Tab-separated table of C-alpha atoms in Angstrom:
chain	number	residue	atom	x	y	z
A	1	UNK	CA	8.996	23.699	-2.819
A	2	UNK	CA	7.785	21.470	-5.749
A	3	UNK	CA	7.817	22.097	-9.309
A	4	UNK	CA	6.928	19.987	-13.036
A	5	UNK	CA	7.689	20.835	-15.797
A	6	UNK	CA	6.224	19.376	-18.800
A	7	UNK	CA	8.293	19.880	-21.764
A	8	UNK	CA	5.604	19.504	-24.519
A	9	UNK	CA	2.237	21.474	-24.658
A	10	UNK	CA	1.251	18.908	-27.578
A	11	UNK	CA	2.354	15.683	-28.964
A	12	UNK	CA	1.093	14.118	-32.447
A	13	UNK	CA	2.450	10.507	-33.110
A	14	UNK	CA	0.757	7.954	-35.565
A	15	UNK	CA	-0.835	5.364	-34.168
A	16	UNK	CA	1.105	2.140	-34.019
A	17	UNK	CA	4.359	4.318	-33.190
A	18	UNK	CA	5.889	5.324	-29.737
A	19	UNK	CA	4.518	8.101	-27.036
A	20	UNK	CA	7.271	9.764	-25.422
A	21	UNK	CA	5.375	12.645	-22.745
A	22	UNK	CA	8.183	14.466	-21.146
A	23	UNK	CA	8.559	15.592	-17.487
A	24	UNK	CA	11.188	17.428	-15.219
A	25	UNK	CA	10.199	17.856	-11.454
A	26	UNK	CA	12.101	19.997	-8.914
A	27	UNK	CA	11.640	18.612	-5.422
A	28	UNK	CA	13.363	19.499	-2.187
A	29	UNK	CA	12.708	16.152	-0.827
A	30	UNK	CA	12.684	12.201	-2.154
A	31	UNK	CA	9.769	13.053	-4.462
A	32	UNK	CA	6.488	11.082	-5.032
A	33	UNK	CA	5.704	11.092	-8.462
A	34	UNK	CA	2.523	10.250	-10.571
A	35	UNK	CA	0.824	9.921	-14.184
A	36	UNK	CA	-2.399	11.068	-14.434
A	37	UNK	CA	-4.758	11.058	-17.234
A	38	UNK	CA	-7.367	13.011	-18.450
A	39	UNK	CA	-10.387	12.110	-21.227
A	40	UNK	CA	-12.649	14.538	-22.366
A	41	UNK	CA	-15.482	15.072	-19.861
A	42	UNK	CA	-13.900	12.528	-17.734
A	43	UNK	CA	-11.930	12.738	-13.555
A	44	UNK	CA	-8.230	12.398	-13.736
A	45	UNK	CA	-7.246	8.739	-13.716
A	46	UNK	CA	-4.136	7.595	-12.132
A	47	UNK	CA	-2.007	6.008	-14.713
A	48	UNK	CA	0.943	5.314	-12.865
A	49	UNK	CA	2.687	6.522	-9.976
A	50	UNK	CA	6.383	6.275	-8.673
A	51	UNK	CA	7.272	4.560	-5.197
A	52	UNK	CA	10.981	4.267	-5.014
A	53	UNK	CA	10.677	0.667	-5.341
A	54	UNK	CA	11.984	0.799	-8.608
A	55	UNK	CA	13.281	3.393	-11.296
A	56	UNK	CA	10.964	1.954	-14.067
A	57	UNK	CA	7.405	2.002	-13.068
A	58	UNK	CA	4.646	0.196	-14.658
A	59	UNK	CA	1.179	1.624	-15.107
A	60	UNK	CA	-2.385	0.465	-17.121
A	61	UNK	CA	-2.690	0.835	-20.646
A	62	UNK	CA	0.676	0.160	-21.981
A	63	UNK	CA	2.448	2.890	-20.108
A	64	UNK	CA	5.281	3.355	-18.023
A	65	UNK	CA	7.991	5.706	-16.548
A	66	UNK	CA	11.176	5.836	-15.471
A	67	UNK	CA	12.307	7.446	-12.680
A	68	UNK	CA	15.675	9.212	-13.286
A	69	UNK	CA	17.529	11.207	-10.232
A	70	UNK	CA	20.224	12.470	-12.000
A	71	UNK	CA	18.298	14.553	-14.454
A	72	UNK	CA	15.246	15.125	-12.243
A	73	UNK	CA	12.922	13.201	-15.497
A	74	UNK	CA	10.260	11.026	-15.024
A	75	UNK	CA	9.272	10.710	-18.919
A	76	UNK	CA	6.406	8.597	-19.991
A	77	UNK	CA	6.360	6.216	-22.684
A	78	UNK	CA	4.560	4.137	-24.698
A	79	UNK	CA	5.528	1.494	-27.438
A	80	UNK	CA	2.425	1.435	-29.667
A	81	UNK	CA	-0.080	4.471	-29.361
A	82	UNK	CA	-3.664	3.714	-29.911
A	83	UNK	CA	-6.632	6.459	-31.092
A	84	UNK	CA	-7.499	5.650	-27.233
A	85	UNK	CA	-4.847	7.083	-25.990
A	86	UNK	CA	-5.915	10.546	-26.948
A	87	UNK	CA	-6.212	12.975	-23.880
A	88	UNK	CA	-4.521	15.168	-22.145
A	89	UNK	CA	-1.655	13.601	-19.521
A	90	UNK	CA	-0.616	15.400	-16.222
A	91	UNK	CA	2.989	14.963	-14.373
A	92	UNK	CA	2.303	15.168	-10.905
A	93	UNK	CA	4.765	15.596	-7.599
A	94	UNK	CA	3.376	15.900	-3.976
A	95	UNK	CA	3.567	19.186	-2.233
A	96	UNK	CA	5.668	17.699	0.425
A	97	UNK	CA	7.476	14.550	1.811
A	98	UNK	CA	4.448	12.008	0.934
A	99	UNK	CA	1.386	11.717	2.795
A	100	UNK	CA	-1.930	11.781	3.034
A	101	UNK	CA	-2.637	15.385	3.825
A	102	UNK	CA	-0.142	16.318	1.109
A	103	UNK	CA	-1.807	18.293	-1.810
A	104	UNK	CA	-0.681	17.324	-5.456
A	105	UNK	CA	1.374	19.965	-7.512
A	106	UNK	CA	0.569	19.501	-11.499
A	107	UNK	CA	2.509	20.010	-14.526
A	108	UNK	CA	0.662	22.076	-16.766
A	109	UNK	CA	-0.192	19.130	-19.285
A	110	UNK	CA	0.594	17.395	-22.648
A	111	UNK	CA	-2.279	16.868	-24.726
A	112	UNK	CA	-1.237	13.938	-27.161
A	113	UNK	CA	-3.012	13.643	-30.643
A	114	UNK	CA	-3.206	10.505	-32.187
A	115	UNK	CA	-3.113	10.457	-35.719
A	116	UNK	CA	-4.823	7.275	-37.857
B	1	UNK	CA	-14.992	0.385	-9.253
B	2	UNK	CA	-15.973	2.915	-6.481
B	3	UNK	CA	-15.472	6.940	-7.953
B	4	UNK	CA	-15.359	10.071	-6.955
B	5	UNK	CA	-18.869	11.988	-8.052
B	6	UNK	CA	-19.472	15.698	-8.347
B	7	UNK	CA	-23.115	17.902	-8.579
B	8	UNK	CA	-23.444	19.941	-10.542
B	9	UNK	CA	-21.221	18.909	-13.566
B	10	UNK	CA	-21.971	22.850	-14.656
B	11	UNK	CA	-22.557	25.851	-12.787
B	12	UNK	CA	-23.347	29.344	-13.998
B	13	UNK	CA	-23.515	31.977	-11.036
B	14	UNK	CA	-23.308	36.151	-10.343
B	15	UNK	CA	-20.726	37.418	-9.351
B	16	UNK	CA	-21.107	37.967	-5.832
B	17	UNK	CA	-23.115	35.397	-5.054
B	18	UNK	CA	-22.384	31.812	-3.016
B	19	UNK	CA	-22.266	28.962	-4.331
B	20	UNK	CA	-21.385	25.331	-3.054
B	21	UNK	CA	-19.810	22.698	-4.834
B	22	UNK	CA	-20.736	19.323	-3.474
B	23	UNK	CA	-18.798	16.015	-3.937
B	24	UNK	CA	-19.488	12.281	-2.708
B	25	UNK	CA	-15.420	10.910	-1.787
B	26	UNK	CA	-14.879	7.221	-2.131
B	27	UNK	CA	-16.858	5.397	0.833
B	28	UNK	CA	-14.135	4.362	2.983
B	29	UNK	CA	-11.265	7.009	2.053
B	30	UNK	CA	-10.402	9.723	5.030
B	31	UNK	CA	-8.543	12.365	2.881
B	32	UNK	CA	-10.729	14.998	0.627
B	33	UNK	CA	-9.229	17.371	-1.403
B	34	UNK	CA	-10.117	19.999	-3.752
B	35	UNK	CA	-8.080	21.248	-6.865
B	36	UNK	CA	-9.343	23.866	-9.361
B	37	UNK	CA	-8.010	24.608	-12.952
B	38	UNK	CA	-8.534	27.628	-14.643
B	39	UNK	CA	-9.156	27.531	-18.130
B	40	UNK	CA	-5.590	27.157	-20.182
B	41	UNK	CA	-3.492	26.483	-16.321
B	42	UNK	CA	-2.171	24.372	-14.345
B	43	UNK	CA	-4.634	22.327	-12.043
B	44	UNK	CA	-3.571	23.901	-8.420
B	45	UNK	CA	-4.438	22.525	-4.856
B	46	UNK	CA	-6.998	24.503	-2.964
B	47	UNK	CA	-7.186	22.306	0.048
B	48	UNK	CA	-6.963	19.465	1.748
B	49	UNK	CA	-8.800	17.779	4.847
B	50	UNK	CA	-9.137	14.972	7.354
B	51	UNK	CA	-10.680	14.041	10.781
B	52	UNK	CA	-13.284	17.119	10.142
B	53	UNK	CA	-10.593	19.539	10.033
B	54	UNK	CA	-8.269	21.258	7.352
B	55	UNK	CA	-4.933	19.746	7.071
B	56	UNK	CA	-3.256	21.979	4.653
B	57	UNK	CA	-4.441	24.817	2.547
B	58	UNK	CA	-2.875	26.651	-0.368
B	59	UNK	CA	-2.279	30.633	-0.680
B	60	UNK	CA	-5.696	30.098	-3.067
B	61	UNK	CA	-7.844	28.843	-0.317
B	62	UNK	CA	-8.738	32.212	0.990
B	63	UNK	CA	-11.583	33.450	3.787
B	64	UNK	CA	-14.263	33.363	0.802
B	65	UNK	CA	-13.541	29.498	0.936
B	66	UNK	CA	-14.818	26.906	3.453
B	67	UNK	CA	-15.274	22.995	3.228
B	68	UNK	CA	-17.314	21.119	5.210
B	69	UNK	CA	-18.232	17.329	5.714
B	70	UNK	CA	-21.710	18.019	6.527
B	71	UNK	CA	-22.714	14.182	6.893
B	72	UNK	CA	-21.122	11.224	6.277
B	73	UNK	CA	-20.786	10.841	2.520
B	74	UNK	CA	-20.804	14.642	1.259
B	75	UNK	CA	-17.735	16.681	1.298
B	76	UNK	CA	-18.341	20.225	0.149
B	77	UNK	CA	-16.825	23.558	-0.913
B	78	UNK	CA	-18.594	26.893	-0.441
B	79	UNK	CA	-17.165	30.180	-2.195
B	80	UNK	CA	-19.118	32.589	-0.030
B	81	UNK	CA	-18.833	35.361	-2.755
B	82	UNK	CA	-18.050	34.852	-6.343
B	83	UNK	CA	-15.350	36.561	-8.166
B	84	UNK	CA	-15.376	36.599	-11.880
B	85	UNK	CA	-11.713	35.084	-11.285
B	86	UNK	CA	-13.173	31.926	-9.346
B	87	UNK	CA	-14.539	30.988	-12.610
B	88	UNK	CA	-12.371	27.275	-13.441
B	89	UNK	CA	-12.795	23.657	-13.493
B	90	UNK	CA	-13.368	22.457	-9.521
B	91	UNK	CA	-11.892	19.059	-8.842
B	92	UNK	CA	-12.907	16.901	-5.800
B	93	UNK	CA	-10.490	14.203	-4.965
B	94	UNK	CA	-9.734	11.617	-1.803
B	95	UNK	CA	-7.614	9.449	-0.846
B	96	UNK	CA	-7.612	6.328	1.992
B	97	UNK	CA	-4.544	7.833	3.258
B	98	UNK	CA	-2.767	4.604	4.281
B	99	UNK	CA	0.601	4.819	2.356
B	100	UNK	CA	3.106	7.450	1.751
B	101	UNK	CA	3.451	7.128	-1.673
B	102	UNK	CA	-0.538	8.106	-1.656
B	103	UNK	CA	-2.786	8.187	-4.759
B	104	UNK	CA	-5.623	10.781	-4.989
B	105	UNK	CA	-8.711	9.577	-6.792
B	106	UNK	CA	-10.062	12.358	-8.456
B	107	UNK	CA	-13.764	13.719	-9.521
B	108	UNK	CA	-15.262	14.867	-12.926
B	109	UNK	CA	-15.341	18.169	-12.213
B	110	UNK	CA	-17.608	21.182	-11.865
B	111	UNK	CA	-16.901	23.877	-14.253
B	112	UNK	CA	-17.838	27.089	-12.961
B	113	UNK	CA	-18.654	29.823	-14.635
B	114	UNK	CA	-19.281	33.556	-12.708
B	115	UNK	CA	-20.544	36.162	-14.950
């Protein structure tokens, strides 16, 4: 079975200074891993997603992840927050081994704050 | 950019009455899904569904749920009779289905609300 953890229920950070969003999966196979974002009143948009291509994945906006095995994190980061960046960001894994049938297990969501 | 649309955005509904959700998918995508959040949780797959059939369905997805592709752009889900519980953000979502590392483009939502 699949699992996320997100570590933060909230993050504030000033704008011009760094987003860290933290994430922990638990995954009984090579995971699939994504970013998805969430505006008020708006679909989830896929920010990034992770495709064992490579650790550190880049996504739109600004923001990327890296992909860490060895302590089951797939953090996202950005270097300079901006008042759009305000919304609430989901860590997602895929039920199973990848695929199109698979259904999408969700973290439970960091809403980030942007302070002017 | 194509999107995933949802009617009605809102929806206010007995309880024990049926009610269906309705969503257009992305024109040429063959996966649907639907999610639901309940207010303050975790967004949690109901269901997912391909070639006219169900592929996979969660615990959730129980006999007072049905989807059905009724022509070929709609793709909808019916909660036969409403539980006060049911009440939640509904998500549509599909995908072309064409990699492994697949990404599901998501809806606006219905919010739901059974009194």
């Amino acid at each position: 079975a699949q699992s996320v953890t997100q570590l933060d229920s909230h993050v504030s950070v000033s704008e011009g200074t760094p987003v860290l969003l933290r994430c922990n999966y638990s995954s009984s196979y090579s995971p699939s891993l994504f970013w998805y974002v969430q505006h008020p009143n708006k679909g989830l948009q896929l920010l990034l997603k992770y495709t064992s291509a490579a650790t550190l994945v880049k996504g739109i906006n600004g923001f990327e992840a890296e992909f860490k095995k060895s302590e089951t994190s797939f953090h996202l980061t950005k270097p300079s927050a901006h008042m759009s960046d305000a919304a609430e960001y989901f860590c997602v894994v895929t039920r199973y081994s990848g695929g199109g049938a698979d259904g999408l297990t969700f973290g439970k969501g960091t809403h980030l704050i942007i302070q002017p | 950019e194509p999107e995933v649309t949802q009617t009605p955005s809102h929806q206010v509904t007995q309880m024990g009455q049926e009610v269906i959700l309705r969503c257009v998918p992305i024109s040429n995508h063959l996966y649907f899904y639907w999610y639901r959040q309940i207010l303050g949780q975790k967004v949690e797959f109901l269901v997912s569904f391909y070639n006219n059939e169900i592929s996979e369905k969660s615990e959730i997805f129980d006999d007072q749920f049905s989807v059905e592709r009724p022509d070929g752009s709609n793709f909808t889900l019916k909660i036969r009779s409403t539980k006060l519980e049911d009440s939640a953000m509904y998500f549509c979502a599909s995908s072309t289905g064409q990699d492994e590392q697949e990404t599901q483009y998501f809806g606006p939502g219905t919010r739901l609300l059974v009194l």
